[in-house]
Amino acid sequence: MSKNVFLFSGQGSQYVGMGKELCEAYPEIKDMYDKASEILGFDLAEKSWNSEESELAQTNYSQPAIMMTSLAAFNAVKKGGVEFSAVAGHSLGEYAAMVAAGVLSFEDGFKVIKARAAAMQRAAENQHGVMAAVMGQTPEDIERICASVDGYVVPVNYNSAVQTVIAGEPDAMDAAQAKFAEAGAKVIRLNVAAAFHSKLMQPAADEFEAELKNMNVTFNKPNVAFFSNLYGKEMPDFDNMPEKLAKHIVSPVRFTSELAVMKEQGFDGYIELGPGKVLTGLVKKTLKEVNAVNVENAKTLEKALAEFGK
């Protein structure tokens, strides 16, 4: 029997229509959409299924919509008898992971993500940071080249041995991109609203931390192992969560480190819950002799249940 970890998708994975098939298959998922909509103040199902791509890409909509899709998939695989003993998320995905692990209730999870998305939306509107994926260089070489550039550009997402995302100021990014081209690396600019996980998001982190400290939400200890982007391993404790979650906004995502620790601990089943299959691809590129699948609709759910269900 495999030792499974549930992975939760990050921002940028959204697409119009995500989660609809799962909602149609499981009536209780519609109730989840309705509860989330009451908290958010807008119809989450309508935004997820019938909005324009450009509207859904706005942070204040994409974050709760992705989180809801992830939790819909979580509900479906649990009903199918898939067992898990750990969770992890990529950036935004850590919030769905907190709900799945019992750190936050469903309702508190959406209260928290509403505040996070609003703070990050405002910060994105007030800064002009950019992000890019770099392929063909080691993380250490990427760190060195970024450090050699005048201005602010830093690695922010350690996604796999062959891909690291960088973020920073536009001029510094242009200079870094030229140096990466000289070194033979491939650089792809990302269609995102801001330089996430960099110091340029500090206003969002400050606003979010202050909001969290005034919110009536409860953070519990997880009921399974919880792997953290902030530490690149299991979260050591769940004290001072407003401070930790604010720091998460401006700190690198150490996903490769998390995967290495999971593999060391014997996890061999990796089930990505949410739109797209980015994390599934990263697992396959990073780890050997493991089984990785994604769940986002009826077809992928059927495959996952065939491989991991009872």
CSV table of C-alpha atoms in Angstrom, one decimal:
chain,number,residue,atom,x,y,z
A,1,MET,CA,0.0,0.0,0.0
A,2,SER,CA,1.4,3.4,-0.9
A,3,LYS,CA,2.2,6.2,1.5
A,4,ASN,CA,0.3,9.2,0.1
A,5,VAL,CA,0.7,12.9,0.3
A,6,PHE,CA,-2.0,15.3,-1.0
A,7,LEU,CA,-0.5,18.3,-3.0
A,8,PHE,CA,-2.6,21.5,-3.5
A,9,SER,CA,-2.3,23.6,-6.6
A,10,GLY,CA,-0.9,27.2,-6.6
A,11,GLN,CA,-1.9,30.5,-8.2
A,12,GLY,CA,-1.7,30.7,-12.0
A,13,SER,CA,-3.3,27.2,-12.5
A,14,GLN,CA,-6.9,28.6,-12.8
A,15,TYR,CA,-9.1,28.2,-15.9
A,16,VAL,CA,-12.7,28.9,-16.6
A,17,GLY,CA,-14.9,25.9,-15.7
A,18,MET,CA,-12.5,24.4,-13.2
A,19,GLY,CA,-14.3,22.3,-10.5
A,20,LYS,CA,-17.6,22.2,-12.4
A,21,GLU,CA,-17.6,18.5,-13.2
A,22,LEU,CA,-16.8,17.6,-9.6
A,23,CYS,CA,-19.6,19.8,-8.3
A,24,GLU,CA,-22.0,18.1,-10.7
A,25,ALA,CA,-20.9,14.7,-9.5
A,26,TYR,CA,-21.1,15.4,-5.7
A,27,PRO,CA,-24.1,17.5,-4.5
A,28,GLU,CA,-22.3,18.4,-1.2
A,29,ILE,CA,-19.6,20.2,-3.2
A,30,LYS,CA,-22.3,22.7,-4.4
A,31,ASP,CA,-23.0,23.4,-0.7
A,32,MET,CA,-19.3,24.1,-0.2
A,33,TYR,CA,-19.4,26.6,-3.1
A,34,ASP,CA,-22.5,28.3,-1.5
A,35,LYS,CA,-20.8,28.5,2.0
A,36,ALA,CA,-17.7,30.0,0.4
A,37,SER,CA,-19.7,32.5,-1.6
A,38,GLU,CA,-21.4,33.8,1.6
A,39,ILE,CA,-18.0,34.4,3.2
A,40,LEU,CA,-16.4,36.0,0.1
A,41,GLY,CA,-19.4,38.2,-0.9
A,42,PHE,CA,-19.6,37.0,-4.5
A,43,ASP,CA,-20.9,34.0,-6.3
A,44,LEU,CA,-17.8,31.7,-6.4
A,45,ALA,CA,-19.3,29.2,-8.8
A,46,GLU,CA,-20.3,31.9,-11.3
A,47,LYS,CA,-16.8,33.4,-11.2
A,48,SER,CA,-15.2,30.0,-11.6
A,49,TRP,CA,-17.3,28.7,-14.4
A,50,ASN,CA,-18.7,31.7,-16.4
A,51,SER,CA,-16.3,34.6,-16.1
A,52,GLU,CA,-13.7,35.8,-18.6
A,53,GLU,CA,-10.2,34.4,-18.2
A,54,SER,CA,-8.8,37.9,-17.5
A,55,GLU,CA,-11.3,38.4,-14.7
A,56,LEU,CA,-10.7,35.0,-13.2
A,57,ALA,CA,-6.9,35.7,-13.2
A,58,GLN,CA,-7.4,38.7,-10.8
A,59,THR,CA,-5.9,37.7,-7.5
A,60,ASN,CA,-9.0,38.4,-5.4
A,61,TYR,CA,-10.9,35.9,-7.6
A,62,SER,CA,-8.3,33.4,-8.6
A,63,GLN,CA,-7.1,32.6,-5.1
A,64,PRO,CA,-10.5,31.5,-3.6
A,65,ALA,CA,-11.5,29.9,-6.9
A,66,ILE,CA,-8.4,27.7,-7.0
A,67,MET,CA,-8.7,26.9,-3.3
A,68,MET,CA,-12.3,25.8,-3.8
A,69,THR,CA,-11.4,23.6,-6.8
A,70,SER,CA,-8.7,22.0,-4.7
A,71,LEU,CA,-11.1,21.3,-1.8
A,72,ALA,CA,-13.7,19.9,-4.2
A,73,ALA,CA,-11.1,17.5,-5.5
A,74,PHE,CA,-10.1,16.7,-1.9
A,75,ASN,CA,-13.8,15.9,-1.0
A,76,ALA,CA,-14.0,13.6,-4.0
A,77,VAL,CA,-10.9,11.6,-3.4
A,78,LYS,CA,-11.7,11.2,0.3
A,79,LYS,CA,-15.2,9.8,-0.7
A,80,GLY,CA,-13.4,7.4,-3.0
A,81,GLY,CA,-11.4,6.0,-0.1
A,82,VAL,CA,-8.0,7.5,-0.9
A,83,GLU,CA,-6.0,7.7,2.3
A,84,PHE,CA,-3.3,10.3,3.0
A,85,SER,CA,-0.8,10.9,5.8
A,86,ALA,CA,0.6,14.3,4.7
A,87,VAL,CA,-0.3,17.5,2.9
A,88,ALA,CA,1.7,20.2,1.1
A,89,GLY,CA,0.8,23.1,-1.1
A,90,HIS,CA,2.6,25.4,-3.6
A,91,SER,CA,2.2,28.9,-2.3
A,92,LEU,CA,-1.6,29.5,-2.3
A,93,GLY,CA,-2.0,25.8,-2.2
A,94,GLU,CA,-0.9,25.8,1.5
A,95,TYR,CA,-4.3,27.3,2.4
A,96,ALA,CA,-6.3,24.4,1.0
A,97,ALA,CA,-3.7,22.1,2.6
A,98,MET,CA,-4.5,23.8,6.0
A,99,VAL,CA,-8.2,23.1,5.6
A,100,ALA,CA,-7.5,19.5,4.5
A,101,ALA,CA,-5.3,18.9,7.5
A,102,GLY,CA,-7.7,20.5,10.0
A,103,VAL,CA,-5.4,23.5,10.8
A,104,LEU,CA,-8.3,25.7,9.6
A,105,SER,CA,-12.0,25.0,9.4
A,106,PHE,CA,-13.6,25.3,5.9
A,107,GLU,CA,-15.2,28.6,7.0
A,108,ASP,CA,-12.0,30.0,8.6
A,109,GLY,CA,-10.0,29.0,5.5
A,110,PHE,CA,-12.2,31.2,3.3
A,111,LYS,CA,-12.1,34.1,5.7
A,112,VAL,CA,-8.3,33.9,5.7
A,113,ILE,CA,-8.0,33.5,1.9
A,114,LYS,CA,-10.4,36.4,1.3
A,115,ALA,CA,-8.1,38.7,3.4
A,116,ARG,CA,-4.9,37.4,1.7
A,117,ALA,CA,-6.3,37.8,-1.8
A,118,ALA,CA,-7.5,41.3,-1.1
A,119,ALA,CA,-4.1,42.3,0.4
A,120,MET,CA,-2.2,40.8,-2.5
A,121,GLN,CA,-4.5,42.3,-5.1
A,122,ARG,CA,-3.9,45.8,-3.7
A,123,ALA,CA,-0.2,45.3,-3.6
A,124,ALA,CA,-0.1,44.1,-7.2
A,125,GLU,CA,-2.0,47.2,-8.3
A,126,ASN,CA,0.6,49.4,-6.6
A,127,GLN,CA,3.8,47.8,-7.8
A,128,HIS,CA,5.3,46.7,-11.2
A,129,GLY,CA,7.2,43.6,-10.3
A,130,VAL,CA,7.6,40.8,-12.8
A,131,MET,CA,8.4,37.1,-12.7
A,132,ALA,CA,10.0,34.6,-15.0
A,133,ALA,CA,10.8,30.9,-15.1
A,134,VAL,CA,14.4,29.9,-15.7
A,135,MET,CA,15.3,26.5,-17.2
A,136,GLY,CA,18.7,25.0,-17.9
A,137,GLN,CA,20.6,26.4,-14.9
A,138,THR,CA,21.1,25.0,-11.4
A,139,PRO,CA,19.4,26.8,-8.5
A,140,GLU,CA,22.9,27.8,-7.3
A,141,ASP,CA,23.8,29.3,-10.7
A,142,ILE,CA,20.5,31.2,-10.7
A,143,GLU,CA,21.2,32.6,-7.3
A,144,ARG,CA,24.7,33.7,-8.4
A,145,ILE,CA,23.5,35.4,-11.6
A,146,CYS,CA,20.7,37.2,-9.8
A,147,ALA,CA,23.1,38.5,-7.2
A,148,SER,CA,25.4,39.9,-9.9
A,149,VAL,CA,22.7,42.1,-11.3
A,150,ASP,CA,22.2,45.7,-10.3
A,151,GLY,CA,18.8,46.2,-8.9
A,152,TYR,CA,16.4,43.7,-7.2
A,153,VAL,CA,15.8,40.3,-8.7
A,154,VAL,CA,15.9,37.0,-6.7
A,155,PRO,CA,14.9,33.4,-6.9
A,156,VAL,CA,11.4,32.9,-5.4
A,157,ASN,CA,10.1,29.4,-6.4
A,158,TYR,CA,12.5,26.5,-6.2
A,159,ASN,CA,10.2,24.2,-8.3
A,160,SER,CA,12.6,21.4,-9.5
A,161,ALA,CA,16.2,20.7,-10.4
A,162,VAL,CA,15.5,22.1,-13.9
A,163,GLN,CA,13.2,25.0,-13.1
A,164,THR,CA,13.5,28.0,-10.7
A,165,VAL,CA,11.2,31.1,-10.8
A,166,ILE,CA,12.8,34.5,-10.3
A,167,ALA,CA,11.0,37.8,-9.4
A,168,GLY,CA,12.0,41.4,-9.2
A,169,GLU,CA,12.0,44.9,-10.7
A,170,PRO,CA,11.5,45.2,-14.5
A,171,ASP,CA,15.0,46.6,-15.2
A,172,ALA,CA,16.8,44.1,-13.0
A,173,MET,CA,14.8,41.3,-14.6
A,174,ASP,CA,15.8,42.5,-18.1
A,175,ALA,CA,19.5,42.5,-17.1
A,176,ALA,CA,19.2,39.1,-15.5
A,177,GLN,CA,17.4,37.7,-18.5
A,178,ALA,CA,20.3,38.9,-20.7
A,179,LYS,CA,22.8,37.1,-18.5
A,180,PHE,CA,20.8,33.9,-18.5
A,181,ALA,CA,20.7,34.0,-22.3
A,182,GLU,CA,24.5,34.3,-22.4
A,183,ALA,CA,24.7,31.3,-20.1
A,184,GLY,CA,22.5,29.2,-22.4
A,185,ALA,CA,19.4,29.2,-20.1
A,186,LYS,CA,15.8,29.5,-21.3
A,187,VAL,CA,13.8,32.2,-19.6
A,188,ILE,CA,10.0,32.5,-19.9
A,189,ARG,CA,8.2,35.6,-18.5
A,190,LEU,CA,5.2,34.7,-16.5
A,191,ASN,CA,1.8,36.3,-16.9
A,192,VAL,CA,1.3,37.3,-13.3
A,193,ALA,CA,0.2,40.5,-11.7
A,194,ALA,CA,3.1,41.0,-9.4
A,195,ALA,CA,6.5,39.8,-8.1
A,196,PHE,CA,5.1,37.2,-5.6
A,197,HIS,CA,7.2,35.8,-2.8
A,198,SER,CA,9.6,38.8,-3.0
A,199,LYS,CA,10.2,41.8,-0.8
A,200,LEU,CA,8.0,43.8,-3.3
A,201,MET,CA,5.0,42.1,-1.7
A,202,GLN,CA,5.9,43.5,1.8
A,203,PRO,CA,2.9,45.8,1.8
A,204,ALA,CA,0.6,42.9,1.3
A,205,ALA,CA,2.4,40.9,4.0
A,206,ASP,CA,2.0,43.7,6.5
A,207,GLU,CA,-1.7,44.3,5.7
A,208,PHE,CA,-2.4,40.6,5.8
A,209,GLU,CA,-0.7,40.1,9.2
A,210,ALA,CA,-2.6,43.0,10.8
A,211,GLU,CA,-5.9,41.7,9.4
A,212,LEU,CA,-5.2,38.1,10.6
A,213,LYS,CA,-4.5,39.3,14.1
A,214,ASN,CA,-7.9,41.0,14.3
A,215,MET,CA,-9.8,38.1,12.8
A,216,ASN,CA,-11.7,35.6,14.8
A,217,VAL,CA,-10.2,32.4,13.3
A,218,THR,CA,-8.6,29.4,15.1
A,219,PHE,CA,-5.4,27.7,14.0
A,220,ASN,CA,-5.2,24.1,15.1
A,221,LYS,CA,-2.4,21.5,15.0
A,222,PRO,CA,-2.7,19.4,11.8
A,223,ASN,CA,-4.0,15.8,11.9
A,224,VAL,CA,-1.4,14.7,9.3
A,225,ALA,CA,2.1,15.8,8.5
A,226,PHE,CA,2.2,19.3,7.1
A,227,PHE,CA,5.0,20.3,4.8
A,228,SER,CA,5.8,24.0,4.5
A,229,ASN,CA,7.1,26.2,1.7
A,230,LEU,CA,8.6,28.5,4.3
A,231,TYR,CA,10.9,25.8,5.8
A,232,GLY,CA,11.3,23.3,3.0
A,233,LYS,CA,10.3,20.6,5.4
A,234,GLU,CA,7.5,19.8,8.0
A,235,MET,CA,6.2,22.9,9.7
A,236,PRO,CA,7.9,22.9,13.1
A,237,ASP,CA,4.9,24.3,15.0
A,238,PHE,CA,1.7,26.3,14.5
A,239,ASP,CA,2.4,29.1,16.9
A,240,ASN,CA,2.3,32.8,15.7
A,241,MET,CA,0.5,31.8,12.5
A,242,PRO,CA,-0.3,35.4,11.4
A,243,GLU,CA,3.4,36.2,11.5
A,244,LYS,CA,4.3,32.9,9.6
A,245,LEU,CA,1.7,33.4,6.9
A,246,ALA,CA,2.7,37.0,6.4
A,247,LYS,CA,6.4,35.9,6.0
A,248,HIS,CA,5.2,33.2,3.6
A,249,ILE,CA,4.1,36.0,1.2
A,250,VAL,CA,7.6,37.5,0.9
A,251,SER,CA,9.7,34.3,1.2
A,252,PRO,CA,10.8,31.7,-1.4
A,253,VAL,CA,8.7,28.6,-2.1
A,254,ARG,CA,11.1,25.7,-1.2
A,255,PHE,CA,9.2,23.1,-3.0
A,256,THR,CA,12.1,20.9,-4.1
A,257,SER,CA,13.3,20.7,-0.5
A,258,GLU,CA,9.9,19.6,0.6
A,259,LEU,CA,9.8,16.9,-2.0
A,260,ALA,CA,13.2,15.6,-1.0
A,261,VAL,CA,12.1,15.3,2.7
A,262,MET,CA,8.9,13.6,1.7
A,263,LYS,CA,10.8,11.0,-0.4
A,264,GLU,CA,13.2,10.4,2.5
A,265,GLN,CA,10.2,9.8,4.8
A,266,GLY,CA,8.9,7.1,2.4
A,267,PHE,CA,6.1,8.9,0.6
A,268,ASP,CA,5.6,7.3,-2.8
A,269,GLY,CA,2.1,8.4,-3.8
A,270,TYR,CA,1.7,12.1,-4.8
A,271,ILE,CA,-1.9,13.2,-5.6
A,272,GLU,CA,-2.3,16.8,-6.8
A,273,LEU,CA,-5.7,18.3,-6.0
A,274,GLY,CA,-6.8,21.3,-7.9
A,275,PRO,CA,-6.7,22.8,-11.4
A,276,GLY,CA,-3.9,21.7,-13.8
A,277,LYS,CA,-1.1,19.3,-13.2
A,278,VAL,CA,1.9,21.6,-12.6
A,279,LEU,CA,2.9,20.0,-9.3
A,280,THR,CA,2.4,16.5,-10.8
A,281,GLY,CA,4.9,17.4,-13.5
A,282,LEU,CA,7.4,18.8,-10.9
A,283,VAL,CA,7.2,15.6,-8.8
A,284,LYS,CA,7.9,13.5,-11.9
A,285,LYS,CA,10.9,15.6,-12.8
A,286,THR,CA,12.3,15.6,-9.3
A,287,LEU,CA,11.6,12.2,-7.8
A,288,LYS,CA,12.2,8.7,-9.0
A,289,GLU,CA,10.2,5.6,-8.3
A,290,VAL,CA,7.1,7.4,-7.2
A,291,ASN,CA,3.5,7.6,-8.5
A,292,ALA,CA,2.1,11.0,-9.2
A,293,VAL,CA,-1.4,11.9,-10.5
A,294,ASN,CA,-3.6,15.0,-10.5
A,295,VAL,CA,-7.3,15.3,-9.8
A,296,GLU,CA,-9.3,18.2,-11.3
A,297,ASN,CA,-12.3,16.6,-13.2
A,298,ALA,CA,-14.2,13.4,-13.7
A,299,LYS,CA,-11.6,11.7,-15.9
A,300,THR,CA,-8.6,12.4,-13.6
A,301,LEU,CA,-10.7,11.5,-10.6
A,302,GLU,CA,-11.5,8.1,-12.1
A,303,LYS,CA,-7.8,7.5,-12.8
A,304,ALA,CA,-6.7,8.5,-9.3
A,305,LEU,CA,-9.4,6.3,-7.6
A,306,ALA,CA,-8.3,3.3,-9.8
A,307,GLU,CA,-4.7,3.7,-8.6
A,308,PHE,CA,-5.2,4.8,-5.0
A,309,GLY,CA,-8.8,4.1,-3.9
A,310,LYS,CA,-9.9,1.2,-1.8
